[in-house]
PDB file of C-alpha atoms in Angstrom:
ATOM      1  CA  GLN A 128      44.114  15.278 155.814  1.00 79.00           C
ATOM      2  CA  GLU A 129      46.523  13.651 158.159  1.00 85.00           C
ATOM      3  CA  THR A 130      43.804  11.243 159.283  1.00 90.00           C
ATOM      4  CA  GLN A 131      43.440  10.563 155.632  1.00 91.00           C
ATOM      5  CA  VAL A 132      47.171   9.813 155.332  1.00 91.00           C
ATOM      6  CA  GLN A 133      47.025   7.613 158.429  1.00 92.00           C
ATOM      7  CA  LEU A 134      43.997   5.738 157.018  1.00 94.00           C
ATOM      8  CA  GLN A 135      45.591   5.177 153.754  1.00 93.00           C
ATOM      9  CA  GLU A 136      48.845   3.660 155.737  1.00 93.00           C
ATOM     10  CA  THR A 137      46.576   1.709 157.774  1.00 95.00           C
ATOM     11  CA  GLN A 138      44.941   0.337 154.677  1.00 95.00           C
ATOM     12  CA  ALA A 139      48.381  -0.201 153.170  1.00 95.00           C
ATOM     13  CA  GLN A 140      49.647  -2.299 156.430  1.00 95.00           C
ATOM     14  CA  LEU A 141      46.168  -4.169 156.297  1.00 97.00           C
ATOM     15  CA  GLN A 142      46.664  -4.981 152.722  1.00 96.00           C
ATOM     16  CA  GLU A 143      50.380  -5.976 153.443  1.00 96.00           C
ATOM     17  CA  THR A 144      49.316  -8.027 156.309  1.00 97.00           C
ATOM     18  CA  GLN A 145      46.482 -10.001 154.171  1.00 97.00           C
ATOM     19  CA  VAL A 146      49.186 -10.589 151.591  1.00 97.00           C
ATOM     20  CA  GLN A 147      51.602 -12.045 154.401  1.00 97.00           C
ATOM     21  CA  THR A 148      48.547 -14.093 155.616  1.00 97.00           C
ATOM     22  CA  GLN A 149      47.895 -15.421 152.148  1.00 97.00           C
ATOM     23  CA  GLU A 150      51.392 -16.264 151.707  1.00 97.00           C
ATOM     24  CA  VAL A 151      51.638 -18.057 155.024  1.00 97.00           C
ATOM     25  CA  GLN A 152      48.387 -19.945 154.252  1.00 97.00           C
ATOM     26  CA  VAL A 153      50.005 -21.087 150.722  1.00 97.00           C
ATOM     27  CA  GLN A 154      53.071 -22.265 152.882  1.00 97.00           C
ATOM     28  CA  LEU A 155      50.768 -24.099 155.280  1.00 98.00           C
ATOM     29  CA  GLN A 156      48.914 -25.805 152.420  1.00 97.00           C
ATOM     30  CA  GLU A 157      51.988 -26.763 150.847  1.00 97.00           C
ATOM     31  CA  THR A 158      53.484 -27.943 154.300  1.00 97.00           C
ATOM     32  CA  GLN A 159      50.244 -29.892 154.848  1.00 97.00           C
ATOM     33  CA  VAL A 160      50.473 -31.664 151.402  1.00 97.00           C
ATOM     34  CA  GLN A 161      54.261 -32.671 152.292  1.00 97.00           C
ATOM     35  CA  LEU A 162      53.021 -34.018 155.698  1.00 98.00           C
ATOM     36  CA  GLN A 163      50.375 -36.162 153.777  1.00 97.00           C
ATOM     37  CA  GLU A 164      52.821 -37.454 151.598  1.00 97.00           C
ATOM     38  CA  THR A 165      55.191 -38.126 154.132  1.00 97.00           C
ATOM     39  CA  GLN A 166      52.596 -39.909 156.069  1.00 98.00           C
ATOM     40  CA  VAL A 167      51.588 -42.328 152.975  1.00 98.00           C
ATOM     41  CA  HIS A 168      55.352 -43.023 152.534  1.00 98.00           C
ATOM     42  CA  PHE A 169      55.643 -43.753 156.202  1.00 98.00           C
ATOM     43  CA  GLN A 170      52.831 -46.052 156.162  1.00 98.00           C
ATOM     44  CA  GLU A 171      54.104 -47.746 153.057  1.00 98.00           C
ATOM     45  CA  THR A 172      57.476 -48.251 154.732  1.00 98.00           C
ATOM     46  CA  GLN A 173      55.692 -49.744 157.776  1.00 98.00           C
ATOM     47  CA  ALA A 174      53.919 -52.087 155.731  1.00 98.00           C
ATOM     48  CA  GLN A 175      56.986 -53.225 154.083  1.00 98.00           C
ATOM     49  CA  LEU A 176      58.515 -53.491 157.102  1.00 98.00           C
ATOM     50  CA  GLN A 177      55.711 -55.749 158.381  1.00 98.00           C
ATOM     51  CA  GLU A 178      55.963 -57.849 155.472  1.00 97.00           C
ATOM     52  CA  THR A 179      59.756 -58.224 155.863  1.00 98.00           C
ATOM     53  CA  GLN A 180      59.272 -59.416 159.529  1.00 98.00           C
ATOM     54  CA  VAL A 181      56.772 -61.975 158.354  1.00 98.00           C
ATOM     55  CA  GLN A 182      59.255 -62.987 155.599  1.00 98.00           C
ATOM     56  CA  THR A 183      62.074 -63.219 158.217  1.00 97.00           C
ATOM     57  CA  GLN A 184      59.834 -65.160 160.904  1.00 97.00           C
ATOM     58  CA  GLN A 185      58.952 -67.827 157.742  1.00 98.00           C
ATOM     59  CA  ILE A 186      62.794 -68.136 156.918  1.00 98.00           C
ATOM     60  CA  SER A 187      63.571 -68.490 160.492  1.00 97.00           C
ATOM     61  CA  GLN A 188      60.806 -71.296 160.940  1.00 97.00           C
ATOM     62  CA  ASP A 189      62.187 -72.830 157.751  1.00 97.00           C
ATOM     63  CA  LYS A 190      65.595 -73.048 158.980  1.00 97.00           C
ATOM     64  CA  GLN A 191      64.627 -74.285 162.130  1.00 97.00           C
ATOM     65  CA  GLU A 192      62.881 -77.010 160.294  1.00 97.00           C
ATOM     66  CA  LEU A 193      65.521 -77.771 157.998  1.00 98.00           C
ATOM     67  CA  GLN A 194      67.999 -78.096 161.005  1.00 97.00           C
ATOM     68  CA  THR A 195      65.628 -80.473 162.692  1.00 97.00           C
ATOM     69  CA  ARG A 196      65.586 -82.529 159.549  1.00 97.00           C
ATOM     70  CA  VAL A 197      69.257 -82.500 159.200  1.00 97.00           C
ATOM     71  CA  GLN A 198      69.754 -83.754 162.904  1.00 97.00           C
ATOM     72  CA  GLU A 199      67.245 -86.411 162.099  1.00 97.00           C
ATOM     73  CA  LEU A 200      68.915 -87.345 158.801  1.00 97.00           C
ATOM     74  CA  GLN A 201      72.353 -87.371 160.638  1.00 96.00           C
ATOM     75  CA  GLU A 202      70.926 -89.802 163.294  1.00 94.00           C
ATOM     76  CA  GLU A 203      69.490 -91.888 160.446  1.00 94.00           C
ATOM     77  CA  ASN A 204      72.696 -91.961 158.702  1.00 93.00           C
ATOM     78  CA  ARG A 205      74.709 -92.862 162.094  1.00 90.00           C
ATOM     79  CA  HIS A 206      72.285 -95.695 162.765  1.00 86.00           C
ATOM     80  CA  PHE A 207      72.511 -97.031 159.077  1.00 84.00           C
ATOM     81  CA  ARG A 208      76.263 -96.869 159.217  1.00 83.00           C
ATOM     82  CA  ALA A 209      76.430 -98.503 162.338  1.00 79.00           C
ATOM     83  CA  GLU A 210      74.499-101.338 160.871  1.00 75.00           C
ATOM     84  CA  PHE A 211      76.492-101.946 157.912  1.00 73.00           C
ATOM     85  CA  GLU A 212      79.867-101.271 159.485  1.00 73.00           C
ATOM     86  CA  ASN A 213      79.082-103.852 162.203  1.00 69.00           C
ATOM     87  CA  PRO A 214      80.674-107.127 160.775  1.00 63.00           C
ATOM     88  CA  HIS A 215      78.674-109.622 162.547  1.00 68.00           C
ATOM     89  CA  TRP A 216      76.033-109.888 159.635  1.00 67.00           C
ATOM     90  CA  VAL A 217      78.777-110.746 156.991  1.00 74.00           C
ATOM     91  CA  ILE A 218      78.688-114.137 155.718  1.00 80.00           C
ATOM     92  CA  GLN A 219      81.863-115.833 154.589  1.00 82.00           C
ATOM     93  CA  LYS A 220      81.967-117.644 151.544  1.00 84.00           C
ATOM     94  CA  GLU A 221      83.146-120.892 153.373  1.00 87.00           C
ATOM     95  CA  GLU A 222      80.034-120.878 155.373  1.00 89.00           C
ATOM     96  CA  VAL A 223      77.670-121.474 152.400  1.00 91.00           C
ATOM     97  CA  GLN A 224      77.404-124.721 150.687  1.00 91.00           C
ATOM     98  CA  MET A 225      75.722-124.326 147.340  1.00 91.00           C
ATOM     99  CA  THR A 226      73.421-126.730 145.716  1.00 91.00           C
ATOM    100  CA  GLN A 227      72.581-127.033 141.944  1.00 92.00           C
ATOM    101  CA  GLU A 228      68.586-126.258 142.571  1.00 93.00           C
ATOM    102  CA  ILE A 229      67.886-123.030 140.540  1.00 92.00           C
ATOM    103  CA  LEU A 230      65.194-120.741 142.267  1.00 93.00           C
ATOM    104  CA  GLY A 231      65.058-118.366 139.427  1.00 93.00           C
ATOM    105  CA  THR A 232      66.893-116.922 136.472  1.00 92.00           C
ATOM    106  CA  GLY A 233      67.235-113.100 135.508  1.00 91.00           C
ATOM    107  CA  GLY A 234      69.114-110.737 133.436  1.00 90.00           C
ATOM    108  CA  TRP A 235      72.099-110.885 135.917  1.00 90.00           C
ATOM    109  CA  GLY A 236      72.317-114.711 136.314  1.00 92.00           C
ATOM    110  CA  GLU A 237      70.794-117.426 138.576  1.00 93.00           C
ATOM    111  CA  VAL A 238      69.506-117.655 141.986  1.00 93.00           C
ATOM    112  CA  LYS A 239      70.326-121.114 143.511  1.00 92.00           C
ATOM    113  CA  VAL A 240      69.514-122.646 146.896  1.00 92.00           C
ATOM    114  CA  GLY A 241      72.257-122.502 149.282  1.00 90.00           C
ATOM    115  CA  ILE A 242      72.775-123.785 152.573  1.00 90.00           C
ATOM    116  CA  PHE A 243      74.459-121.812 155.447  1.00 86.00           C
ATOM    117  CA  ARG A 244      76.792-123.626 157.793  1.00 78.00           C
TER     118      ARG A 244
END
């Protein structure tokens, strides 16, 4: 009878251990699902990061190109300003003798032949 009691106790412990094992297996499966979800989220985040890095590189390249273009335009502007601000090309009215010969007529008036100096 004592052996039977010990057997029953052992079976009860075994059942309890099996229940605990099943609970641990369920927890393990839940943890594995969470891990997979976390890995998917991590991969999505990495993909977004890479896309953002590509966009950042493109923006940086565009910025550099725009800065270069601005410098070119500023140089061009300096060149044209220097040309227009230099008074050596200005012709004084007294230096031109107008003739009556008309070269053409348009909406703004007539173009006549003039003699310089």
